[in-house]
Short mmCIF file of C-alpha atoms in Angstrom, two decimals:
data_model
loop_
_atom_site.label_atom_id
_atom_site.label_comp_id
_atom_site.label_asym_id
_atom_site.label_seq_id
_atom_site.Cartn_x
_atom_site.Cartn_y
_atom_site.Cartn_z
CA MET Y 1 -79.46 230.03 229.06
CA SER Y 2 -76.19 228.18 228.85
CA LEU Y 3 -73.09 228.58 231.01
CA VAL Y 4 -70.73 231.41 230.12
CA ILE Y 5 -67.10 230.40 229.56
CA ARG Y 6 -64.15 232.78 229.57
CA PHE Y 7 -61.13 231.93 227.45
CA GLY Y 8 -57.95 233.72 226.43
CA VAL Y 9 -57.04 234.95 222.96
CA ALA Y 10 -53.47 235.92 222.03
CA MET Y 11 -53.08 238.69 219.46
CA ALA Y 12 -50.28 240.97 218.26
CA SER Y 13 -50.83 244.43 219.74
CA SER Y 14 -50.72 246.05 216.28
CA LEU Y 15 -53.54 243.79 215.06
CA LEU Y 16 -55.53 244.31 218.24
CA GLY Y 17 -55.11 248.09 217.93
CA LYS Y 18 -56.59 248.08 214.44
CA PHE Y 19 -59.45 245.83 215.51
CA ASP Y 20 -60.29 248.03 218.51
CA HIS Y 21 -60.34 251.04 216.24
CA LEU Y 22 -62.73 249.36 213.76
CA ILE Y 23 -65.19 248.07 216.35
CA THR Y 24 -65.34 251.41 218.14
CA ARG Y 25 -66.29 253.00 214.86
CA LYS Y 26 -68.99 250.35 214.33
CA GLY Y 27 -70.45 251.12 217.74
CA TYR Y 28 -69.34 248.08 219.77
CA LYS Y 29 -69.06 248.69 223.50
CA ASN Y 30 -66.53 245.88 224.06
CA ARG Y 31 -64.25 243.42 222.30
CA SER Y 32 -66.02 240.25 223.52
CA GLU Y 33 -69.28 241.28 221.87
CA ALA Y 34 -67.52 242.07 218.57
CA ILE Y 35 -65.79 238.68 218.60
CA ARG Y 36 -69.02 236.85 219.47
CA ASP Y 37 -70.64 238.58 216.47
CA LEU Y 38 -67.87 237.41 214.13
CA VAL Y 39 -68.22 233.87 215.50
CA ARG Y 40 -72.02 233.88 215.12
CA SER Y 41 -71.87 235.23 211.55
CA ASN Y 42 -69.43 232.50 210.68
CA LEU Y 43 -71.74 229.82 212.14
CA VAL Y 44 -74.86 231.17 210.44
CA GLU Y 45 -73.05 231.08 207.07
CA GLU Y 46 -72.16 227.42 207.57
CA GLU Y 47 -75.70 226.53 208.67
CA TRP Y 48 -77.03 227.82 205.36
CA LYS Y 49 -74.43 225.93 203.33
CA ILE Y 50 -75.66 222.63 204.72
CA GLY Y 51 -79.19 223.31 203.47
CA ASN Y 52 -81.35 220.78 205.29
CA LYS Y 53 -81.51 222.50 208.70
CA GLU Y 54 -84.54 224.48 209.82
CA THR Y 55 -83.61 228.12 209.85
CA VAL Y 56 -84.97 231.65 209.37
CA GLY Y 57 -84.68 234.17 206.56
CA THR Y 58 -86.15 237.38 205.26
CA ILE Y 59 -86.96 238.05 201.62
CA THR Y 60 -86.95 241.67 200.43
CA ILE Y 61 -88.55 242.57 197.09
CA VAL Y 62 -89.16 245.88 195.30
CA TYR Y 63 -91.82 246.06 192.59
CA SER Y 64 -94.29 248.38 190.91
CA HIS Y 65 -97.91 247.67 191.83
CA HIS Y 66 -98.96 249.04 188.40
CA PHE Y 67 -97.52 245.94 186.76
CA ARG Y 68 -100.43 243.89 185.43
CA GLU Y 69 -101.70 241.28 187.94
CA LEU Y 70 -98.40 241.31 189.82
CA THR Y 71 -99.93 241.96 193.24
CA ASP Y 72 -102.31 239.03 192.78
CA LYS Y 73 -99.55 236.76 191.57
CA LEU Y 74 -97.27 237.62 194.52
CA THR Y 75 -100.10 237.12 196.99
CA GLY Y 76 -100.87 233.76 195.38
CA LEU Y 77 -97.25 232.61 195.57
CA GLN Y 78 -97.05 233.64 199.21
CA HIS Y 79 -100.20 231.71 200.11
CA GLN Y 80 -98.89 228.59 198.36
CA ASN Y 81 -95.99 228.80 200.81
CA HIS Y 82 -97.99 229.86 203.86
CA ALA Y 83 -96.39 227.06 205.90
CA GLU Y 84 -93.02 228.81 205.67
CA ILE Y 85 -93.97 232.49 205.29
CA ILE Y 86 -94.73 233.77 208.79
CA SER Y 87 -95.44 237.40 208.13
CA CYS Y 88 -95.13 240.17 205.56
CA MET Y 89 -94.51 243.92 205.77
CA HIS Y 90 -95.50 246.21 202.91
CA VAL Y 91 -94.11 249.75 202.47
CA HIS Y 92 -95.38 252.28 199.91
CA LEU Y 93 -92.10 253.70 198.60
CA ASP Y 94 -93.71 256.18 196.23
CA ARG Y 95 -96.73 256.44 193.94
CA HIS Y 96 -95.54 253.40 191.96
CA ASN Y 97 -93.05 251.32 193.91
CA CYS Y 98 -93.63 248.87 196.74
CA LEU Y 99 -91.16 247.34 199.18
CA GLU Y 100 -92.20 244.03 200.65
CA VAL Y 101 -90.33 242.06 203.30
CA LEU Y 102 -91.30 238.50 204.19
CA ALA Y 103 -90.22 236.67 207.32
CA VAL Y 104 -89.70 233.00 206.47
CA LYS Y 105 -88.99 229.90 208.60
CA GLY Y 106 -88.18 226.45 207.22
CA ARG Y 107 -85.46 224.33 205.65
CA ALA Y 108 -82.66 226.41 204.11
CA ASP Y 109 -83.13 224.91 200.62
CA LYS Y 110 -86.91 225.45 200.72
CA ILE Y 111 -86.46 229.11 201.74
CA LYS Y 112 -84.00 229.64 198.88
CA LYS Y 113 -86.53 228.14 196.47
CA ILE Y 114 -89.28 230.50 197.63
CA ALA Y 115 -86.93 233.50 197.28
CA ASP Y 116 -85.89 232.40 193.76
CA THR Y 117 -89.53 232.12 192.66
CA LEU Y 118 -90.56 235.52 194.03
CA ILE Y 119 -87.51 237.29 192.60
CA ALA Y 120 -88.01 235.61 189.19
CA THR Y 121 -91.59 236.89 188.94
CA LYS Y 122 -91.98 239.34 186.08
CA GLY Y 123 -92.31 242.88 187.42
CA VAL Y 124 -90.22 242.31 190.54
CA LYS Y 125 -87.38 244.78 190.04
CA HIS Y 126 -85.01 243.67 192.75
CA GLY Y 127 -84.94 241.03 195.43
CA LYS Y 128 -82.61 239.66 198.07
CA LEU Y 129 -82.68 236.83 200.56
CA VAL Y 130 -81.19 237.36 204.03
CA MET Y 131 -80.06 234.11 205.54
CA THR Y 132 -80.30 234.52 209.29
CA THR Y 133 -81.01 232.12 212.16
CA THR Y 134 -83.61 230.81 214.61
CA GLY Y 135 -81.28 232.18 217.28
CA GLU Y 136 -81.26 228.84 219.13
CA SER Y 137 -77.97 228.13 220.94
CA LEU Y 138 -76.36 231.20 219.42
CA MET U 1 -93.48 254.44 182.31
CA SER U 2 -90.57 254.72 179.90
CA LEU U 3 -90.32 253.50 176.32
CA VAL U 4 -89.42 249.83 175.80
CA ILE U 5 -86.47 249.16 173.54
CA ARG U 6 -85.67 245.83 171.91
CA PHE U 7 -82.05 245.00 171.16
CA GLY U 8 -80.18 241.90 170.01
CA VAL U 9 -77.72 239.84 172.04
CA ALA U 10 -75.34 237.35 170.40
CA MET U 11 -74.48 234.26 172.43
CA ALA U 12 -72.90 230.87 171.74
CA SER U 13 -75.65 228.24 171.70
CA SER U 14 -73.85 226.15 174.34
CA LEU U 15 -73.79 229.11 176.74
CA LEU U 16 -77.38 230.01 175.98
CA GLY U 17 -78.46 226.41 176.58
CA LYS U 18 -76.92 226.41 180.05
CA PHE U 19 -78.48 229.78 180.87
CA ASP U 20 -81.94 228.68 179.72
CA HIS U 21 -81.63 225.60 181.91
CA LEU U 22 -80.67 227.66 184.99
CA ILE U 23 -83.40 230.28 184.62
CA THR U 24 -86.10 227.65 184.07
CA ARG U 25 -85.02 226.03 187.32
CA LYS U 26 -85.22 229.41 189.08
CA GLY U 27 -88.75 229.95 187.80
CA TYR U 28 -88.25 232.55 185.08
CA LYS U 29 -90.89 232.55 182.38
CA ASN U 30 -88.63 234.12 179.73
CA ARG U 31 -85.07 235.09 178.96
CA SER U 32 -85.67 238.86 178.76
CA GLU U 33 -86.90 238.98 182.35
CA ALA U 34 -83.89 236.99 183.60
CA ILE U 35 -81.51 239.32 181.79
CA ARG U 36 -83.28 242.42 183.08
CA ASP U 37 -82.89 241.02 186.61
CA LEU U 38 -79.14 240.52 186.13
CA VAL U 39 -78.86 244.07 184.81
CA ARG U 40 -80.87 245.55 187.67
CA SER U 41 -78.87 243.67 190.33
CA ASN U 42 -75.69 244.95 188.77
CA LEU U 43 -77.00 248.55 188.87
CA VAL U 44 -78.23 248.32 192.46
CA GLU U 45 -74.79 247.06 193.56
CA GLU U 46 -73.12 250.06 191.96
CA GLU U 47 -75.62 252.51 193.46
CA TRP U 48 -74.66 251.32 196.93
CA LYS U 49 -70.93 251.59 196.25
CA ILE U 50 -71.28 255.30 195.52
CA GLY U 51 -72.80 255.90 198.95
CA ASN U 52 -74.31 259.38 198.72
CA LYS U 53 -77.45 258.52 196.74
CA GLU U 54 -80.85 258.16 198.37
CA THR U 55 -81.80 254.54 198.38
CA VAL U 56 -83.73 251.86 200.27
CA GLY U 57 -82.64 248.99 202.49
CA THR U 58 -83.94 246.48 205.00
CA ILE U 59 -82.17 245.57 208.23
CA THR U 60 -82.83 242.12 209.70
CA ILE U 61 -81.84 241.37 213.30
CA VAL U 62 -82.33 238.34 215.56
CA TYR U 63 -82.12 238.78 219.33
CA SER U 64 -83.38 237.41 222.62
CA HIS U 65 -85.90 239.67 224.35
CA HIS U 66 -84.69 238.26 227.71
CA PHE U 67 -81.46 240.17 227.30
CA ARG U 68 -81.43 242.97 229.89
CA GLU U 69 -82.88 246.26 228.55
CA LEU U 70 -82.21 245.23 224.97
CA THR U 71 -85.75 245.88 223.74
CA ASP U 72 -85.65 249.40 225.19
CA LYS U 73 -82.24 250.09 223.73
CA LEU U 74 -83.26 248.91 220.25
CA THR U 75 -86.45 250.95 220.38
CA GLY U 76 -84.43 253.99 221.44
CA LEU U 77 -81.93 253.56 218.61
CA GLN U 78 -84.75 253.23 216.10
CA HIS U 79 -86.45 256.39 217.30
CA GLN U 80 -83.19 258.34 217.06
CA ASN U 81 -83.24 257.38 213.38
CA HIS U 82 -86.97 257.82 212.81
CA ALA U 83 -86.28 260.02 209.77
CA GLU U 84 -84.82 257.03 207.94
CA ILE U 85 -86.64 254.07 209.51
CA ILE U 86 -90.02 253.85 207.81
CA SER U 87 -91.49 250.77 209.39
CA CYS U 88 -90.64 247.71 211.47
CA MET U 89 -91.96 244.13 211.57
CA HIS U 90 -91.50 241.97 214.66
CA VAL U 91 -91.82 238.15 214.64
CA HIS U 92 -91.84 235.96 217.76
CA LEU U 93 -89.56 233.11 216.65
CA ASP U 94 -89.90 231.09 219.86
CA ARG U 95 -90.21 231.69 223.60
CA HIS U 96 -86.90 233.60 223.62
CA ASN U 97 -85.92 234.78 220.17
CA CYS U 98 -87.21 237.74 218.15
CA LEU U 99 -86.80 238.53 214.48
CA GLU U 100 -87.07 242.18 213.58
CA VAL U 101 -86.99 243.65 210.08
CA LEU U 102 -86.72 247.40 209.48
CA ALA U 103 -87.50 249.15 206.23
CA VAL U 104 -85.11 252.08 205.81
CA LYS U 105 -84.87 254.92 203.29
CA GLY U 106 -82.02 257.43 203.08
CA ARG U 107 -78.45 257.94 201.92
CA ALA U 108 -76.58 254.67 201.44
CA ASP U 109 -73.87 255.56 203.95
CA LYS U 110 -76.39 256.66 206.60
CA ILE U 111 -78.33 253.37 206.22
CA LYS U 112 -75.09 251.39 206.63
CA LYS U 113 -74.31 253.35 209.80
CA ILE U 114 -77.75 252.56 211.30
CA ALA U 115 -77.32 248.87 210.45
CA ASP U 116 -73.82 248.79 212.02
CA THR U 117 -75.11 250.34 215.24
CA LEU U 118 -78.07 247.98 215.59
CA ILE U 119 -76.00 244.87 214.81
CA ALA U 120 -73.25 245.98 217.22
CA THR U 121 -75.73 246.25 220.11
CA LYS U 122 -74.99 243.69 222.84
CA GLY U 123 -77.57 240.91 222.75
CA VAL U 124 -78.23 241.12 219.00
CA LYS U 125 -77.20 237.66 217.83
CA HIS U 126 -77.18 238.17 214.09
CA GLY U 127 -77.92 240.97 211.71
CA LYS U 128 -77.78 241.73 208.02
CA LEU U 129 -78.40 244.72 205.80
CA VAL U 130 -80.11 244.26 202.44
CA MET U 131 -79.15 246.97 200.01
CA THR U 132 -82.06 247.37 197.61
CA THR U 133 -83.48 250.30 195.67
CA THR U 134 -86.17 252.97 195.52
CA GLY U 135 -87.20 251.26 192.28
CA GLU U 136 -87.11 254.55 190.37
CA SER U 137 -86.10 254.16 186.71
CA LEU U 138 -85.35 250.47 187.22
CA MET R 1 -42.77 241.86 215.25
CA SER R 2 -45.13 243.53 217.67
CA LEU R 3 -45.89 242.62 221.27
CA VAL R 4 -48.41 239.83 221.83
CA ILE R 5 -51.31 240.68 224.10
CA ARG R 6 -53.57 238.14 225.77
CA PHE R 7 -57.17 239.12 226.52
CA GLY R 8 -60.27 237.29 227.73
CA VAL R 9 -63.42 236.61 225.72
CA ALA R 10 -66.69 235.56 227.39
CA MET R 11 -68.93 233.23 225.40
CA ALA R 12 -71.95 231.00 226.12
CA SER R 13 -70.75 227.39 226.21
CA SER R 14 -73.32 226.36 223.57
CA LEU R 15 -71.99 228.97 221.15
CA LEU R 16 -68.39 228.07 221.92
CA GLY R 17 -69.14 224.37 221.37
CA LYS R 18 -70.52 225.06 217.89
CA PHE R 19 -67.56 227.28 217.03
CA ASP R 20 -65.02 224.69 218.20
CA HIS R 21 -66.77 222.10 216.06
CA LEU R 22 -66.65 224.30 212.96
CA ILE R 23 -63.01 225.33 213.28
CA THR R 24 -61.85 221.76 213.89
CA ARG R 25 -63.57 220.79 210.65
CA LYS R 26 -61.83 223.66 208.86
CA GLY R 27 -58.46 222.45 210.12
CA TYR R 28 -57.66 225.04 212.81
CA LYS R 29 -55.31 223.82 215.53
CA ASN R 30 -56.53 226.32 218.12
CA ARG R 31 -59.24 228.86 218.87
CA SER R 32 -56.93 231.90 219.02
CA GLU R 33 -55.81 231.38 215.43
CA ALA R 34 -59.40 231.03 214.20
CA ILE R 35 -60.39 234.24 215.98
CA ARG R 36 -57.35 236.11 214.66
CA ASP R 37 -58.38 235.03 211.15
CA LEU R 38 -61.92 236.36 211.62
CA VAL R 39 -60.51 239.65 212.90
CA ARG R 40 -58.02 239.96 210.03
CA SER R 41 -60.68 239.22 207.39
CA ASN R 42 -62.86 241.88 208.92
CA LEU R 43 -60.01 244.43 208.79
CA VAL R 44 -59.05 243.58 205.20
CA GLU R 45 -62.66 244.09 204.11
CA GLU R 46 -62.72 247.56 205.68
CA GLU R 47 -59.36 248.49 204.14
CA TRP R 48 -60.80 247.86 200.69
CA LYS R 49 -63.94 249.86 201.37
CA ILE R 50 -61.88 252.98 202.03
CA GLY R 51 -60.26 252.73 198.60
CA ASN R 52 -57.29 255.09 198.79
CA LYS R 53 -54.92 252.86 200.80
CA GLU R 54 -52.09 250.92 199.19
CA THR R 55 -52.99 247.28 199.25
CA VAL R 56 -52.58 243.97 197.41
CA GLY R 57 -54.89 241.92 195.22
CA THR R 58 -54.94 239.09 192.75
CA ILE R 59 -56.93 239.07 189.53
CA THR R 60 -57.99 235.70 188.10
CA ILE R 61 -59.22 235.46 184.50
CA VAL R 62 -60.22 232.53 182.28
CA TYR R 63 -60.20 232.96 178.50
CA SER R 64 -59.73 231.10 175.23
CA HIS R 65 -56.43 231.89 173.49
CA HIS R 66 -58.14 231.17 170.13
CA PHE R 67 -60.08 234.39 170.48
CA ARG R 68 -58.80 236.84 167.89
CA GLU R 69 -55.96 239.07 169.20
CA LEU R 70 -57.04 238.53 172.80
CA THR R 71 -53.62 237.42 174.03
CA ASP R 72 -52.04 240.55 172.54
CA LYS R 73 -54.73 242.79 173.96
CA LEU R 74 -54.38 241.33 177.47
CA THR R 75 -50.60 241.61 177.35
CA GLY R 76 -50.94 245.22 176.22
CA LEU R 77 -53.34 246.07 179.05
CA GLN R 78 -51.03 244.48 181.58
CA HIS R 79 -48.02 246.44 180.34
CA GLN R 80 -49.98 249.69 180.54
CA ASN R 81 -50.38 248.88 184.22
CA HIS R 82 -46.90 247.50 184.83
CA ALA R 83 -46.45 249.81 187.82
CA GLU R 84 -49.17 247.91 189.70
CA ILE R 85 -48.98 244.40 188.17
CA ILE R 86 -46.10 242.63 189.90
CA SER R 87 -46.28 239.21 188.34
CA CYS R 88 -48.46 236.91 186.30
CA MET R 89 -49.00 233.11 186.27
CA HIS R 90 -50.43 231.40 183.19
CA VAL R 91 -51.96 227.89 183.29
CA HIS R 92 -52.97 225.90 180.17
CA LEU R 93 -56.31 224.49 181.29
CA ASP R 94 -56.98 222.52 178.10
CA ARG R 95 -56.38 222.84 174.37
CA HIS R 96 -58.43 226.08 174.29
CA ASN R 97 -58.73 227.64 177.71
CA CYS R 98 -56.20 229.64 179.71
CA LEU R 99 -56.18 230.59 183.39
CA GLU R 100 -54.20 233.69 184.23
CA VAL R 101 -53.59 235.07 187.71
CA LEU R 102 -52.08 238.50 188.26
CA ALA R 103 -50.54 239.72 191.50
CA VAL R 104 -51.27 243.43 191.87
CA LYS R 105 -50.11 246.08 194.36
CA GLY R 106 -51.42 249.64 194.51
CA ARG R 107 -54.32 251.81 195.63
CA ALA R 108 -57.52 249.82 196.15
CA ASP R 109 -59.49 251.87 193.61
CA LYS R 110 -56.75 251.60 190.97
CA ILE R 111 -56.61 247.79 191.41
CA LYS R 112 -60.40 247.58 191.01
CA LYS R 113 -60.16 249.63 187.81
CA ILE R 114 -57.52 247.27 186.33
CA ALA R 115 -59.64 244.24 187.23
CA ASP R 116 -62.76 245.82 185.64
CA THR R 117 -60.89 246.52 182.40
CA LEU R 118 -59.42 243.03 182.09
CA ILE R 119 -62.72 241.30 182.91
CA ALA R 120 -64.60 243.53 180.44
CA THR R 121 -62.29 242.56 177.58
CA LYS R 122 -64.15 240.62 174.89
CA GLY R 123 -63.20 236.95 175.04
CA VAL R 124 -62.52 236.87 178.78
CA LYS R 125 -65.07 234.33 179.98
CA HIS R 126 -64.84 234.84 183.71
CA GLY R 127 -62.86 236.99 186.08
CA LYS R 128 -62.61 237.76 189.76
CA LEU R 129 -60.67 240.14 191.94
CA VAL R 130 -59.37 238.96 195.31
CA MET R 131 -58.93 241.85 197.69
CA THR R 132 -56.19 240.85 200.10
CA THR R 133 -53.53 242.79 202.00
CA THR R 134 -49.88 243.84 202.13
CA GLY R 135 -49.78 241.90 205.39
CA GLU R 136 -48.28 244.88 207.25
CA SER R 137 -49.33 245.07 210.91
CA LEU R 138 -51.75 242.17 210.47
CA MET L 1 -66.72 226.39 168.76
CA SER L 2 -70.47 226.33 169.06
CA LEU L 3 -73.02 228.13 166.90
CA VAL L 4 -73.76 231.75 167.74
CA ILE L 5 -77.42 232.59 168.28
CA ARG L 6 -78.90 236.07 168.24
CA PHE L 7 -81.97 236.77 170.35
CA GLY L 8 -83.91 239.87 171.34
CA VAL L 9 -84.14 241.42 174.79
CA ALA L 10 -86.81 243.99 175.69
CA MET L 11 -85.83 246.65 178.22
CA ALA L 12 -87.23 249.99 179.38
CA SER L 13 -85.12 252.77 177.86
CA SER L 14 -84.44 254.29 181.31
CA LEU L 15 -83.01 250.97 182.57
CA LEU L 16 -81.02 250.43 179.40
CA GLY L 17 -79.59 253.96 179.64
CA LYS L 18 -78.31 253.31 183.15
CA PHE L 19 -76.83 249.96 182.12
CA ASP L 20 -75.06 251.45 179.09
CA HIS L 21 -73.58 254.12 181.33
CA LEU L 22 -72.26 251.54 183.83
CA ILE L 23 -70.73 249.20 181.27
CA THR L 24 -68.99 252.04 179.43
CA ARG L 25 -67.40 253.04 182.71
CA LYS L 26 -66.28 249.43 183.28
CA GLY L 27 -64.64 249.37 179.87
CA TYR L 28 -67.07 247.20 177.86
CA LYS L 29 -67.03 247.81 174.13
CA ASN L 30 -70.59 246.54 173.58
CA ARG L 31 -73.76 245.47 175.35
CA SER L 32 -73.71 241.82 174.19
CA GLU L 33 -70.35 241.22 175.85
CA ALA L 34 -71.51 242.79 179.13
CA ILE L 35 -74.63 240.62 179.13
CA ARG L 36 -72.66 237.47 178.31
CA ASP L 37 -70.41 238.26 181.30
CA LEU L 38 -73.42 238.60 183.62
CA VAL L 39 -74.77 235.28 182.31
CA ARG L 40 -71.44 233.49 182.70
CA SER L 41 -70.91 234.80 186.26
CA ASN L 42 -74.36 233.56 187.14
CA LEU L 43 -73.60 230.09 185.72
CA VAL L 44 -70.19 229.84 187.44
CA GLU L 45 -71.82 230.66 190.79
CA GLU L 46 -74.34 227.85 190.32
CA GLU L 47 -71.64 225.36 189.26
CA TRP L 48 -69.86 225.90 192.56
CA LYS L 49 -73.04 225.50 194.60
CA ILE L 50 -73.52 221.99 193.25
CA GLY L 51 -70.07 220.93 194.51
CA ASN L 52 -69.37 217.66 192.72
CA LYS L 53 -68.45 219.05 189.30
CA GLU L 54 -64.84 219.35 188.16
CA THR L 55 -63.93 222.99 188.12
CA VAL L 56 -61.07 225.46 188.55
CA GLY L 57 -60.13 227.86 191.32
CA THR L 58 -57.31 230.02 192.60
CA ILE L 59 -56.27 230.26 196.24
CA THR L 60 -54.57 233.48 197.38
CA ILE L 61 -52.72 233.56 200.71
CA VAL L 62 -50.62 236.21 202.47
CA TYR L 63 -48.18 235.13 205.18
CA SER L 64 -44.89 236.04 206.84
CA HIS L 65 -42.04 233.69 205.94
CA HIS L 66 -40.47 234.44 209.34
CA PHE L 67 -43.19 232.42 211.00
CA ARG L 68 -41.60 229.24 212.39
CA GLU L 69 -41.70 226.31 209.91
CA LEU L 70 -44.62 227.87 208.03
CA THR L 71 -42.97 227.69 204.59
CA ASP L 72 -42.25 223.98 205.11
CA LYS L 73 -45.77 223.31 206.33
CA LEU L 74 -47.38 225.11 203.36
CA THR L 75 -45.12 223.29 200.91
CA GLY L 76 -46.01 219.98 202.57
CA LEU L 77 -49.75 220.68 202.39
CA GLN L 78 -49.47 221.62 198.73
CA HIS L 79 -47.60 218.43 197.86
CA GLN L 80 -50.22 216.34 199.65
CA ASN L 81 -52.68 217.88 197.18
CA HIS L 82 -50.44 217.81 194.11
CA ALA L 83 -53.17 216.07 192.11
CA GLU L 84 -55.32 219.22 192.32
CA ILE L 85 -52.73 222.00 192.66
CA ILE L 86 -51.45 222.72 189.15
CA SER L 87 -49.12 225.60 189.76
CA CYS L 88 -48.08 228.20 192.30
CA MET L 89 -46.86 231.80 192.03
CA HIS L 90 -44.89 233.40 194.88
CA VAL L 91 -44.45 237.18 195.27
CA HIS L 92 -42.11 238.82 197.81
CA LEU L 93 -44.33 241.65 199.08
CA ASP L 94 -41.72 243.12 201.42
CA ARG L 95 -38.93 241.94 203.72
CA HIS L 96 -41.42 239.85 205.73
CA ASN L 97 -44.60 239.18 203.79
CA CYS L 98 -45.27 236.70 201.00
CA LEU L 99 -48.17 236.48 198.58
CA GLU L 100 -48.82 233.04 197.16
CA VAL L 101 -51.42 232.19 194.52
CA LEU L 102 -52.26 228.57 193.68
CA ALA L 103 -54.07 227.43 190.56
CA VAL L 104 -56.26 224.45 191.45
CA LYS L 105 -58.36 222.05 189.37
CA GLY L 106 -60.70 219.41 190.77
CA ARG L 107 -64.09 218.84 192.36
CA ALA L 108 -65.57 222.03 193.85
CA ASP L 109 -65.84 220.53 197.34
CA LYS L 110 -62.26 219.21 197.27
CA ILE L 111 -60.93 222.63 196.21
CA LYS L 112 -62.86 224.29 199.05
CA LYS L 113 -61.34 221.81 201.51
CA ILE L 114 -57.78 222.59 200.32
CA ALA L 115 -58.45 226.33 200.63
CA ASP L 116 -59.87 225.90 204.15
CA THR L 117 -56.80 223.95 205.27
CA LEU L 118 -54.28 226.42 203.85
CA ILE L 119 -56.13 229.46 205.25
CA ALA L 120 -56.47 227.78 208.67
CA THR L 121 -52.70 227.22 208.93
CA LYS L 122 -51.18 229.24 211.77
CA GLY L 123 -49.21 232.17 210.37
CA VAL L 124 -51.35 232.62 207.26
CA LYS L 125 -52.69 236.16 207.72
CA HIS L 126 -55.32 236.25 205.03
CA GLY L 127 -56.63 233.92 202.39
CA LYS L 128 -59.33 233.79 199.75
CA LEU L 129 -60.63 231.24 197.29
CA VAL L 130 -61.69 232.35 193.81
CA MET L 131 -64.23 230.00 192.32
CA THR L 132 -63.84 230.21 188.58
CA THR L 133 -64.32 227.72 185.75
CA THR L 134 -62.65 225.31 183.32
CA GLY L 135 -64.07 227.57 180.62
CA GLU L 136 -65.66 224.63 178.81
CA SER L 137 -68.91 225.53 177.01
CA LEU L 138 -68.85 229.04 178.46
#
């Protein structure tokens, strides 16, 4: 745990009023927490731009398990990248469609590559990579 | 399964050359699949803009479990929304940090609201909502 | 001009150190200004989600003026929306390609509609809408 | 002008129906043009990720001209980057607020740097970079 520092921010009351209104609606209990969240989001974005840092992501894909050999292919791809893919959650959306979410840890560029490959697989209907963080020193 | 239709697309060879190069790098096996993915992404984006359709998302959060009562609070929030939250995966990132991914199904605006509330919770360091799809008719 | 209020923000020194590093690199002279910018961006984003507020945008398009009747068509479309389109800047990128930027003021949903129509016009190679603000009370 | 190639795309009729519906609403006259736009957007995005290619952008900023010495500072910054900044459009939004749009041509990373510096300037309320293209071979 690192030391907590308190610093002052100057803001026009009209701007502050609008911000307070927004964060209340989003469920924030106080202004400091909302500002820390903006700061952290900003830092996480930058971390991913650099590319060679170890970081954490989640990959969400939706596909139909009826698609010929798709389940096998996706399992194969995931095992080829077992060093980065920590864990996987599978949800049965309906009789046909599957939602799969993978938790991934590794270099930003490597994680992007894995996401690209999974999303490009024939039969995967939609996919998205979330670029998040190891949480260290944030 | 719906009928497959084949239609023609006209494209300047220089543009097509660049596209073929990009999709090969991303791991696509053929052009049709890459174009279907662009089309589907475009449709999923629109679905989420409308807001009142039933759809599927995943919410990724990173937090420290040392943070006072945070685990209880997050569990409480999730149970309040048990109708939408289908399933949850928890990953122990290191001694302090947790990654949690929730699979959520419901109206787009309701899912956004749940994501806002979880991300706004004090102690949650980073959070992101993936707006995906039920997969129906895609 | 509205009253300036000064309030305190608490932040772990490790997080603050990373933030200071980032904003120095981006050219910020002080922390307050960087935080005000994060807050304003956040508010502008929300303003555009609501849709029915009067706001300001810019529409950037790139096209080839050789394309049959495109210049006439684009001029026509802009005049049909003269109530919203304030001004237009045209740049000759090379012998063939034009960059055009339109400053637009009106309801968020109306501005989006104008952008969609211009970008969808055959011969327009690329287009983007910037959703900014009237600047009032920000 | 490069050769036009015609190729076939296979798509489930349900997916195609949804896509046709969306593009009609956006104002597209035919499917080929909508698909070319998706392809071009995808390519432009990649071009900007690479960073060292010459490309084109527009920078939109909103500021109050009452802010002490801001107009001078912004003019100074723009002249320091006159090699990249081609042209500038200024709109008087109201008694206080200005909208300025800059057309910029140069290396992607250099353009990003200029945008960062302008947006970070004290008194600039909101700013956005549009990453577009020279239009060559698109």
